[in-house]
Amino acid sequence: MSFDSLGLSAELLRAVAEQGYSEPTPIQRQAIPVVLEGRDILAGAQTGTGKTAGFTLPLLQRLSASAPQGRGRRPVRALVLTPTRELAAQVGDSVATYGRHLPLKSTVIFGGVKINPQISRLRGGVDILVATPGRLLDHVGQKTLDLSQVEILVLDEADRMLDMGFIHDIRRILALLPGDRQNLLFSATFSSDIKRLADGLLDSPTLIEVARRNTAAESVSQVVHPVDRERKRELLSFLIGTNDWRQVLVFTRTKHGANRLAEQLGKDGISAAAIHGNKSQGARTRALADFKQGRVRVLVATDIAARGLDIDQLPHVVNFELPNVAEDYVHRIGRTGRAGNEGEALSLVCVDELKLLKDIERLLKRAIPREVIAGYEPDPSIRAEPIQNGRGARRPSGGNGKRHNHRASGNGNGRKRPAQGKSRRRPAQARPAG
Ligand code: AMP
């Protein structure tokens, strides 16, 4: 099936062709026609499925087809909310890329950077705004942003926004939007919180679920290397060195662990950078660019920081530590083997993590093969210890760090219709600081 049959305009088809996409992905096939019809959707899709183009393309088409309501400055007509700065930046890039042949203006706003340049861009008039919730509310508070003419709202990675504590911010934002609008909700998981949010937000939504790429994971080979806790770093350097890996994404559970590992790898002569929520936006952007361009071999990331990172064709993903939440394993390995490329996901697992490994295998409904590396055989006399998850509470990384904890009344949109959809519960475990 080609893109031509989805009902997209010539300008958008041209932009898609320029990206080199020959066929729509399953989420794009399902979402694009429905969004073009103006309907609400509830989509179960994670990063790597092509979901961004799935909402961006029809959104651009709808905006370009109708004249803005009202007079004066161009109002914001589409709002895309994302949990992290990185995802906001990437969605913003996609909007600019796919919309390059259309006369629409877009901008991205997130915290951690100066607000004044954002204010000037908003003042200039913007049709499509991509934003993280905290900074968006800062603009609302400063009266530099008017959301009263939004026609289309997208909540991207809604589950992650809730995980990061953005629910009150989201409700405050919903209260600022006109009731009559199209809503697109994307979430990798459907917890009861997501269902509640969807129930209040969506109007007879079409439910779209695409196969989770990595439960089948045909293109990703997975392996567990059992190893002692204290020898993981040594084994990682060994694997990178002997296999001559040039681009490896490594996951740790904590920010502190990410920093420490990047430093230690550096001492082993392997260039590495850490990316996590405590880094400034500039540092994160730089680390990602260095990694993409091959100046840094290893990017060490926490789960939250890694969400939404768009790195094409990543050959190797290493779980230096297993995640506390089994679902995060699926997200992590989703970073490799994209778009038909072969990928390899390795997990360095010590005795402390056997329970986490079991949870992951239960979720995947299969065992991951074990392969002990000669010279790194685990010492059977070492006992399991409780897993350290770092200090400190979770803090949203998308805004200014402030929490907006006061309640908004209802969802503010005056609509409430039942959502359809099966509930898929997330294991109720604690999450580490990201
Ligand atoms: P996303 O799930 O939106 O983060 O997209 C994942 C990756 O797939 C991005 O690198 C996109 O550029 C790429 N992509 C999106 N749509 C297609 C398509 N139809 N064919 C090939 N690659 C695509």
Tab-separated table of C-alpha atoms and ligand atoms in Angstrom:
chain	number	residue	atom	x	y	z
A	1	MET	CA	0.000	0.000	0.000
A	2	SER	CA	1.340	3.430	-0.861
A	3	PHE	CA	0.823	6.802	0.799
A	4	ASP	CA	-1.211	7.969	-2.224
A	5	SER	CA	-4.336	6.107	-1.153
A	6	LEU	CA	-4.588	7.750	2.279
A	7	GLY	CA	-6.155	10.974	1.073
A	8	LEU	CA	-3.170	13.231	1.730
A	9	SER	CA	-2.561	16.363	-0.318
A	10	ALA	CA	0.125	16.658	-2.983
A	11	GLU	CA	2.260	18.909	-0.747
A	12	LEU	CA	2.304	16.353	2.026
A	13	LEU	CA	2.932	13.432	-0.326
A	14	ARG	CA	5.870	15.344	-1.704
A	15	ALA	CA	7.326	15.883	1.758
A	16	VAL	CA	6.830	12.195	2.573
A	17	ALA	CA	8.543	11.150	-0.662
A	18	GLU	CA	11.426	13.481	0.126
A	19	GLN	CA	11.838	11.647	3.421
A	20	GLY	CA	12.256	8.462	1.425
A	21	TYR	CA	9.221	6.714	2.892
A	22	SER	CA	7.682	4.367	0.365
A	23	GLU	CA	4.902	2.833	2.450
A	24	PRO	CA	2.909	3.992	5.423
A	25	THR	CA	3.485	2.091	8.662
A	26	PRO	CA	0.484	0.297	10.237
A	27	ILE	CA	-0.267	3.171	12.611
A	28	GLN	CA	-0.108	5.629	9.730
A	29	ARG	CA	-2.434	3.487	7.597
A	30	GLN	CA	-4.968	3.373	10.385
A	31	ALA	CA	-4.666	6.832	11.880
A	32	ILE	CA	-4.308	9.116	8.863
A	33	PRO	CA	-7.748	8.543	7.245
A	34	VAL	CA	-9.545	8.744	10.598
A	35	VAL	CA	-7.812	11.959	11.640
A	36	LEU	CA	-8.494	13.446	8.204
A	37	GLU	CA	-12.198	12.821	8.844
A	38	GLY	CA	-11.929	14.946	11.952
A	39	ARG	CA	-12.529	12.117	14.391
A	40	ASP	CA	-10.928	11.594	17.801
A	41	ILE	CA	-8.536	8.699	18.217
A	42	LEU	CA	-7.148	6.695	21.074
A	43	ALA	CA	-3.991	5.112	19.748
A	44	GLY	CA	-1.821	2.525	21.401
A	45	ALA	CA	1.543	3.085	19.828
A	46	GLN	CA	5.030	3.567	21.047
A	47	THR	CA	8.038	5.329	19.609
A	48	GLY	CA	9.400	3.619	16.545
A	49	THR	CA	6.021	2.830	15.006
A	50	GLY	CA	5.892	6.002	12.906
A	51	LYS	CA	3.226	7.501	15.152
A	52	THR	CA	4.559	11.036	14.788
A	53	ALA	CA	3.874	11.147	11.057
A	54	GLY	CA	0.622	9.324	11.842
A	55	PHE	CA	-0.758	12.410	13.557
A	56	THR	CA	1.381	15.154	12.033
A	57	LEU	CA	0.479	14.524	8.392
A	58	PRO	CA	-3.319	14.606	8.763
A	59	LEU	CA	-3.094	17.459	11.274
A	60	LEU	CA	-1.174	19.566	8.755
A	61	GLN	CA	-3.668	18.715	6.071
A	62	ARG	CA	-6.667	19.690	8.176
A	63	LEU	CA	-5.130	22.991	9.165
A	64	SER	CA	-4.115	23.851	5.631
A	65	ALA	CA	-7.572	22.990	4.289
A	66	SER	CA	-9.519	25.416	6.452
A	67	ALA	CA	-9.059	29.120	6.945
A	68	PRO	CA	-8.293	30.212	10.514
A	69	GLN	CA	-11.290	31.240	12.558
A	70	GLY	CA	-11.382	34.843	13.665
A	71	ARG	CA	-9.349	37.877	12.731
A	72	GLY	CA	-6.009	39.350	13.617
A	73	ARG	CA	-2.882	37.459	14.565
A	74	ARG	CA	-2.639	33.781	13.550
A	75	PRO	CA	-3.998	31.854	16.489
A	76	VAL	CA	-2.609	28.559	17.706
A	77	ARG	CA	-4.878	26.017	16.004
A	78	ALA	CA	-3.110	22.790	16.873
A	79	LEU	CA	-1.438	21.959	20.172
A	80	VAL	CA	0.793	18.918	20.638
A	81	LEU	CA	1.764	18.132	24.230
A	82	THR	CA	4.723	15.868	24.930
A	83	PRO	CA	6.282	14.701	28.193
A	84	THR	CA	9.905	15.570	27.452
A	85	ARG	CA	11.906	18.304	25.825
A	86	GLU	CA	13.569	15.832	23.490
A	87	LEU	CA	10.281	14.485	22.245
A	88	ALA	CA	8.933	18.025	21.820
A	89	ALA	CA	11.977	18.944	19.748
A	90	GLN	CA	11.636	15.837	17.622
A	91	VAL	CA	7.922	16.274	17.036
A	92	GLY	CA	8.623	19.916	16.178
A	93	ASP	CA	11.193	18.768	13.612
A	94	SER	CA	8.668	16.369	12.110
A	95	VAL	CA	6.037	19.098	11.851
A	96	ALA	CA	8.543	21.346	10.096
A	97	THR	CA	9.707	18.547	7.801
A	98	TYR	CA	6.310	17.267	6.721
A	99	GLY	CA	4.863	20.758	6.522
A	100	ARG	CA	7.673	22.274	4.526
A	101	HIS	CA	5.539	22.760	1.404
A	102	LEU	CA	2.609	24.249	3.308
A	103	PRO	CA	2.180	27.858	4.437
A	104	LEU	CA	1.801	26.922	8.111
A	105	LYS	CA	3.973	28.086	10.974
A	106	SER	CA	4.998	25.949	13.898
A	107	THR	CA	7.157	26.323	16.949
A	108	VAL	CA	8.334	24.301	19.920
A	109	ILE	CA	8.377	25.484	23.515
A	110	PHE	CA	9.854	23.688	26.496
A	111	GLY	CA	11.524	24.491	29.770
A	112	GLY	CA	15.221	24.678	30.565
A	113	VAL	CA	15.861	27.346	27.935
A	114	LYS	CA	15.192	31.094	27.851
A	115	ILE	CA	11.552	32.077	27.635
A	116	ASN	CA	11.971	35.362	25.722
A	117	PRO	CA	12.819	33.912	22.305
A	118	GLN	CA	9.768	31.684	22.711
A	119	ILE	CA	7.626	34.722	23.505
A	120	SER	CA	8.782	36.488	20.337
A	121	ARG	CA	8.044	33.429	18.227
A	122	LEU	CA	4.568	33.136	19.730
A	123	ARG	CA	3.999	36.831	19.182
A	124	GLY	CA	4.807	36.379	15.501
A	125	GLY	CA	1.874	34.001	15.153
A	126	VAL	CA	2.013	30.221	15.149
A	127	ASP	CA	-0.450	27.685	13.724
A	128	ILE	CA	0.996	24.599	15.365
A	129	LEU	CA	2.503	24.614	18.829
A	130	VAL	CA	4.463	21.681	20.228
A	131	ALA	CA	5.088	22.019	23.947
A	132	THR	CA	5.846	20.398	27.261
A	133	PRO	CA	3.168	21.123	29.866
A	134	GLY	CA	5.175	23.112	32.440
A	135	ARG	CA	6.564	25.729	30.108
A	136	LEU	CA	3.267	25.965	28.282
A	137	LEU	CA	1.597	26.970	31.545
A	138	ASP	CA	4.355	29.477	32.225
A	139	HIS	CA	3.438	31.181	28.964
A	140	VAL	CA	-0.236	31.080	29.847
A	141	GLY	CA	0.604	32.624	33.227
A	142	GLN	CA	2.554	35.413	31.526
A	143	LYS	CA	-0.285	35.924	29.071
A	144	THR	CA	2.023	35.337	26.156
A	145	LEU	CA	-0.106	32.512	24.828
A	146	ASP	CA	-3.774	32.199	23.961
A	147	LEU	CA	-5.163	28.702	23.530
A	148	SER	CA	-8.773	29.674	22.940
A	149	GLN	CA	-8.713	28.819	19.245
A	150	VAL	CA	-7.159	25.384	19.360
A	151	GLU	CA	-8.920	23.051	16.934
A	152	ILE	CA	-6.781	19.956	17.350
A	153	LEU	CA	-5.124	18.661	20.519
A	154	VAL	CA	-2.573	15.852	20.498
A	155	LEU	CA	-1.387	14.204	23.700
A	156	ASP	CA	1.738	12.299	22.726
A	157	GLU	CA	3.062	9.597	25.053
A	158	ALA	CA	0.232	10.345	27.431
A	159	ASP	CA	1.178	7.475	29.726
A	160	ARG	CA	4.600	8.970	30.221
A	161	MET	CA	3.121	12.371	30.933
A	162	LEU	CA	1.059	10.829	33.721
A	163	ASP	CA	4.081	8.886	35.005
A	164	MET	CA	5.973	12.145	35.210
A	165	GLY	CA	3.296	13.789	37.303
A	166	PHE	CA	1.810	16.064	34.649
A	167	ILE	CA	-1.829	15.177	35.185
A	168	HIS	CA	-2.726	18.426	36.952
A	169	ASP	CA	-0.898	20.468	34.350
A	170	ILE	CA	-2.742	18.614	31.621
A	171	ARG	CA	-6.085	19.270	33.269
A	172	ARG	CA	-5.283	22.938	33.620
A	173	ILE	CA	-4.370	23.093	29.954
A	174	LEU	CA	-7.544	21.267	28.908
A	175	ALA	CA	-9.552	23.867	30.784
A	176	LEU	CA	-8.060	26.569	28.550
A	177	LEU	CA	-9.073	24.935	25.283
A	178	PRO	CA	-12.360	25.364	23.458
A	179	GLY	CA	-14.725	22.410	23.953
A	180	ASP	CA	-15.259	21.881	20.272
A	181	ARG	CA	-12.060	20.363	19.025
A	182	GLN	CA	-10.490	17.177	17.750
A	183	ASN	CA	-8.463	15.120	20.237
A	184	LEU	CA	-5.766	12.592	19.467
A	185	LEU	CA	-4.385	10.602	22.366
A	186	PHE	CA	-1.303	8.432	21.946
A	187	SER	CA	-0.115	6.141	24.669
A	188	ALA	CA	2.113	3.081	24.731
A	189	THR	CA	0.094	1.596	27.574
A	190	PHE	CA	-3.514	1.829	28.720
A	191	SER	CA	-3.508	2.053	32.487
A	192	SER	CA	-6.665	2.927	34.373
A	193	ASP	CA	-5.372	6.514	34.648
A	194	ILE	CA	-5.043	6.756	30.889
A	195	LYS	CA	-8.531	5.333	30.460
A	196	ARG	CA	-9.886	7.909	32.877
A	197	LEU	CA	-8.161	10.706	31.006
A	198	ALA	CA	-9.407	9.350	27.675
A	199	ASP	CA	-12.955	9.014	28.999
A	200	GLY	CA	-13.150	12.683	29.857
A	201	LEU	CA	-11.335	13.892	26.785
A	202	LEU	CA	-12.291	11.899	23.740
A	203	ASP	CA	-15.520	12.009	21.786
A	204	SER	CA	-16.455	8.555	20.402
A	205	PRO	CA	-12.829	7.818	19.608
A	206	THR	CA	-11.641	5.333	17.057
A	207	LEU	CA	-9.393	2.893	18.831
A	208	ILE	CA	-6.174	2.165	17.018
A	209	GLU	CA	-3.785	-0.423	18.280
A	210	VAL	CA	-0.702	-1.492	16.447
A	211	ALA	CA	1.341	-4.520	17.334
A	212	ARG	CA	3.935	-3.607	19.857
A	213	ARG	CA	7.019	-3.766	17.742
A	214	ASN	CA	9.140	-5.605	20.163
A	215	THR	CA	6.935	-8.181	21.717
A	216	ALA	CA	7.425	-10.035	18.447
A	217	ALA	CA	10.783	-8.348	17.934
A	218	GLU	CA	11.702	-10.302	14.865
A	219	SER	CA	14.403	-7.841	13.913
A	220	VAL	CA	15.843	-7.519	17.419
A	221	SER	CA	17.946	-10.295	18.839
A	222	GLN	CA	17.923	-10.324	22.609
A	223	VAL	CA	20.436	-11.875	24.936
A	224	VAL	CA	21.181	-11.844	28.644
A	225	HIS	CA	24.794	-11.895	29.810
A	226	PRO	CA	24.849	-13.008	33.444
A	227	VAL	CA	27.633	-11.130	35.250
A	228	ASP	CA	28.547	-9.947	38.721
A	229	ARG	CA	27.334	-6.521	39.842
A	230	GLU	CA	30.852	-5.165	40.209
A	231	ARG	CA	32.085	-6.424	36.860
A	232	LYS	CA	29.410	-4.986	34.618
A	233	ARG	CA	31.383	-1.937	33.554
A	234	GLU	CA	34.411	-4.041	32.752
A	235	LEU	CA	32.276	-6.439	30.680
A	236	LEU	CA	30.633	-3.537	28.848
A	237	SER	CA	34.010	-2.050	27.891
A	238	PHE	CA	35.138	-5.503	26.813
A	239	LEU	CA	32.081	-6.046	24.605
A	240	ILE	CA	32.346	-2.607	23.018
A	241	GLY	CA	36.058	-3.024	22.419
A	242	THR	CA	36.164	-6.605	21.134
A	243	ASN	CA	33.122	-6.159	18.897
A	244	ASP	CA	34.285	-2.730	17.816
A	245	TRP	CA	30.830	-1.225	18.346
A	246	ARG	CA	30.678	2.355	17.160
A	247	GLN	CA	27.239	3.398	18.350
A	248	VAL	CA	25.768	1.961	21.509
A	249	LEU	CA	22.864	3.186	23.595
A	250	VAL	CA	23.260	2.067	27.207
A	251	PHE	CA	20.541	2.241	29.822
A	252	THR	CA	20.998	2.752	33.525
A	253	ARG	CA	18.346	3.043	36.191
A	254	THR	CA	19.502	6.307	37.706
A	255	LYS	CA	20.929	9.642	36.645
A	256	HIS	CA	23.833	9.195	38.997
A	257	GLY	CA	24.507	5.759	37.524
A	258	ALA	CA	24.426	7.215	34.011
A	259	ASN	CA	26.962	9.902	34.899
A	260	ARG	CA	29.252	7.481	36.668
A	261	LEU	CA	29.176	4.951	33.864
A	262	ALA	CA	29.859	7.567	31.169
A	263	GLU	CA	32.844	8.758	33.214
A	264	GLN	CA	34.186	5.241	33.739
A	265	LEU	CA	33.861	4.378	30.065
A	266	GLY	CA	35.757	7.551	29.259
A	267	LYS	CA	38.558	6.362	31.521
A	268	ASP	CA	38.566	3.073	29.597
A	269	GLY	CA	39.186	5.072	26.433
A	270	ILE	CA	35.614	4.757	25.137
A	271	SER	CA	33.998	8.106	24.394
A	272	ALA	CA	30.685	8.341	26.212
A	273	ALA	CA	28.085	10.941	27.172
A	274	ALA	CA	25.230	10.755	29.658
A	275	ILE	CA	21.757	12.059	28.939
A	276	HIS	CA	19.205	12.500	31.717
A	277	GLY	CA	16.795	14.917	33.292
A	278	ASN	CA	19.377	16.777	35.395
A	279	LYS	CA	21.381	17.842	32.372
A	280	SER	CA	20.733	21.231	30.880
A	281	GLN	CA	18.875	21.277	27.604
A	282	GLY	CA	22.028	22.401	25.836
A	283	ALA	CA	24.017	19.510	27.257
A	284	ARG	CA	21.362	17.003	26.249
A	285	THR	CA	21.078	18.323	22.706
A	286	ARG	CA	24.853	18.340	22.370
A	287	ALA	CA	25.210	14.788	23.686
A	288	LEU	CA	22.574	13.536	21.267
A	289	ALA	CA	24.141	15.355	18.313
A	290	ASP	CA	27.616	14.040	19.205
A	291	PHE	CA	26.240	10.541	19.405
A	292	LYS	CA	24.300	10.763	16.149
A	293	GLN	CA	27.324	12.116	14.330
A	294	GLY	CA	29.638	9.461	15.692
A	295	ARG	CA	31.776	11.767	17.864
A	296	VAL	CA	30.653	9.837	20.914
A	297	ARG	CA	30.453	6.051	20.808
A	298	VAL	CA	28.278	5.450	23.812
A	299	LEU	CA	25.215	7.332	24.966
A	300	VAL	CA	24.231	6.429	28.512
A	301	ALA	CA	20.611	7.248	29.233
A	302	THR	CA	17.921	6.850	31.843
A	303	ASP	CA	14.522	5.604	30.725
A	304	ILE	CA	12.782	8.939	30.899
A	305	ALA	CA	15.529	10.788	29.047
A	306	ALA	CA	15.569	8.150	26.329
A	307	ARG	CA	11.881	8.278	25.610
A	308	GLY	CA	11.211	9.748	22.242
A	309	LEU	CA	14.853	9.966	21.221
A	310	ASP	CA	14.765	9.517	17.502
A	311	ILE	CA	17.967	7.811	16.562
A	312	ASP	CA	17.755	5.900	13.337
A	313	GLN	CA	19.033	2.363	12.915
A	314	LEU	CA	20.672	1.965	16.239
A	315	PRO	CA	22.558	-1.314	16.069
A	316	HIS	CA	23.148	-1.986	19.772
A	317	VAL	CA	21.186	-1.331	22.899
A	318	VAL	CA	22.626	-2.436	26.216
A	319	ASN	CA	20.705	-2.715	29.445
A	320	PHE	CA	23.489	-2.025	31.895
A	321	GLU	CA	20.819	-2.369	34.538
A	322	LEU	CA	17.389	-3.840	34.004
A	323	PRO	CA	14.501	-1.411	34.427
A	324	ASN	CA	12.211	-1.704	37.440
A	325	VAL	CA	9.174	-1.686	35.198
A	326	ALA	CA	9.099	-4.520	32.677
A	327	GLU	CA	7.341	-2.327	30.088
A	328	ASP	CA	10.406	-0.090	30.019
A	329	TYR	CA	12.451	-3.009	28.748
A	330	VAL	CA	10.214	-3.107	25.691
A	331	HIS	CA	10.633	0.646	25.210
A	332	ARG	CA	14.373	0.364	25.577
A	333	ILE	CA	14.882	-2.385	23.051
A	334	GLY	CA	12.508	-0.541	20.731
A	335	ARG	CA	15.460	1.760	20.109
A	336	THR	CA	17.180	-0.851	18.021
A	337	GLY	CA	16.231	-2.804	14.918
A	338	ARG	CA	14.003	-0.093	13.552
A	339	ALA	CA	12.492	-0.066	10.099
A	340	GLY	CA	13.682	-3.535	9.199
A	341	ASN	CA	17.265	-3.100	10.351
A	342	GLU	CA	18.823	-5.816	12.428
A	343	GLY	CA	19.337	-4.834	16.006
A	344	GLU	CA	20.823	-6.364	19.084
A	345	ALA	CA	19.654	-5.851	22.645
A	346	LEU	CA	21.936	-7.102	25.395
A	347	SER	CA	21.236	-7.125	29.075
A	348	LEU	CA	23.958	-7.344	31.682
A	349	VAL	CA	22.163	-9.040	34.537
A	350	CYS	CA	23.502	-9.595	38.031
A	351	VAL	CA	22.056	-11.717	40.798
A	352	ASP	CA	20.129	-8.747	42.225
A	353	GLU	CA	18.073	-8.454	39.064
A	354	LEU	CA	16.784	-11.974	38.571
A	355	LYS	CA	13.310	-11.035	39.734
A	356	LEU	CA	13.201	-8.100	37.292
A	357	LEU	CA	14.347	-10.431	34.519
A	358	LYS	CA	11.553	-12.823	35.358
A	359	ASP	CA	8.982	-10.014	35.140
A	360	ILE	CA	10.325	-9.013	31.739
A	361	GLU	CA	10.202	-12.553	30.418
A	362	ARG	CA	6.652	-12.897	31.677
A	363	LEU	CA	5.682	-9.746	29.778
A	364	LEU	CA	7.439	-10.912	26.609
A	365	LYS	CA	5.917	-14.356	27.073
A	366	ARG	CA	9.240	-15.962	26.367
A	367	ALA	CA	12.643	-16.567	27.846
A	368	ILE	CA	15.605	-14.481	26.733
A	369	PRO	CA	18.625	-16.678	25.966
A	370	ARG	CA	21.489	-16.551	28.512
A	371	GLU	CA	25.046	-16.413	27.350
A	372	VAL	CA	27.887	-16.301	29.855
A	373	ILE	CA	30.945	-14.506	28.480
A	374	ALA	CA	34.166	-16.402	29.150
A	375	GLY	CA	36.148	-14.629	31.843
A	376	TYR	CA	33.020	-12.973	33.261
A	377	GLU	CA	31.327	-15.987	34.812
A	378	PRO	CA	29.239	-14.915	37.824
A	379	ASP	CA	30.607	-15.888	41.216
A	380	PRO	CA	27.943	-18.200	42.694
A	381	SER	CA	28.850	-17.172	46.246
A	382	ILE	CA	27.668	-13.581	45.698
A	383	ARG	CA	24.256	-12.957	47.263
A	384	ALA	CA	21.515	-10.756	45.901
A	385	GLU	CA	21.310	-7.263	47.377
A	386	PRO	CA	18.404	-4.812	47.267
A	387	ILE	CA	18.473	-2.643	44.176
A	388	GLN	CA	19.458	0.990	44.699
A	389	ASN	CA	17.259	3.332	42.748
A	390	GLY	CA	18.933	6.586	43.574
A	391	ARG	CA	17.735	9.364	45.762
A	392	GLY	CA	15.280	12.122	45.232
A	393	ALA	CA	11.731	12.345	44.041
A	394	ARG	CA	10.621	12.356	40.469
A	395	ARG	CA	10.337	15.726	38.899
A	396	PRO	CA	8.809	16.568	35.561
A	397	SER	CA	11.613	17.351	33.153
A	398	GLY	CA	9.514	19.018	30.519
A	399	GLY	CA	8.695	22.235	32.306
A	400	ASN	CA	10.400	24.565	34.657
A	401	GLY	CA	10.622	22.090	37.463
A	402	LYS	CA	7.736	23.645	39.356
A	403	ARG	CA	4.783	21.456	40.089
A	404	HIS	CA	1.339	22.866	39.521
A	405	ASN	CA	-0.502	20.875	42.035
A	406	HIS	CA	-3.747	22.682	42.461
A	407	ARG	CA	-6.731	20.978	41.033
A	408	ALA	CA	-8.615	22.122	38.029
A	409	SER	CA	-12.304	21.408	38.204
A	410	GLY	CA	-13.267	18.619	35.841
A	411	ASN	CA	-11.590	18.505	32.499
A	412	GLY	CA	-12.835	21.881	31.526
A	413	ASN	CA	-14.084	20.805	28.171
A	414	GLY	CA	-17.569	19.975	29.235
A	415	ARG	CA	-17.580	16.725	27.332
A	416	LYS	CA	-17.732	13.287	28.676
A	417	ARG	CA	-18.344	10.246	26.578
A	418	PRO	CA	-17.189	6.731	27.050
A	419	ALA	CA	-13.954	5.688	25.451
A	420	GLN	CA	-13.550	2.308	23.879
A	421	GLY	CA	-10.535	0.252	24.471
A	422	LYS	CA	-9.108	-2.626	26.312
A	423	SER	CA	-7.303	-2.039	29.521
A	424	ARG	CA	-3.719	-3.100	29.649
A	425	ARG	CA	-2.351	-2.609	33.087
A	426	ARG	CA	1.132	-1.595	33.846
A	427	PRO	CA	2.832	-3.432	36.667
A	428	ALA	CA	2.462	-1.407	39.829
A	429	GLN	CA	6.082	-0.904	40.721
A	430	ALA	CA	8.029	2.102	41.770
A	431	ARG	CA	9.796	4.052	39.082
A	432	PRO	CA	13.259	5.439	39.469
A	433	ALA	CA	14.147	9.064	39.089
A	434	GLY	CA	14.736	9.762	35.429
B	1	AMP	P1	8.144	7.598	15.457
B	1	AMP	O1	7.472	6.339	15.916
B	1	AMP	O2	7.175	8.623	15.018
B	1	AMP	O3	9.124	8.083	16.464
B	1	AMP	O4	8.964	7.236	14.123
B	1	AMP	C1	10.036	6.345	14.145
B	1	AMP	C2	10.953	6.480	12.943
B	1	AMP	O5	10.336	5.959	11.763
B	1	AMP	C3	11.365	7.894	12.605
B	1	AMP	O6	12.749	7.871	12.404
B	1	AMP	C4	10.646	8.217	11.317
B	1	AMP	O7	11.405	9.098	10.544
B	1	AMP	C5	10.527	6.855	10.677
B	1	AMP	N1	9.339	6.700	9.812
B	1	AMP	C6	8.110	7.217	10.020
B	1	AMP	N2	7.259	6.840	9.050
B	1	AMP	C7	7.959	6.035	8.210
B	1	AMP	C8	7.603	5.325	7.006
B	1	AMP	N3	6.375	5.350	6.507
B	1	AMP	N4	8.570	4.604	6.423
B	1	AMP	C9	9.822	4.562	6.937
B	1	AMP	N5	10.217	5.211	8.064
B	1	AMP	C10	9.286	5.938	8.700
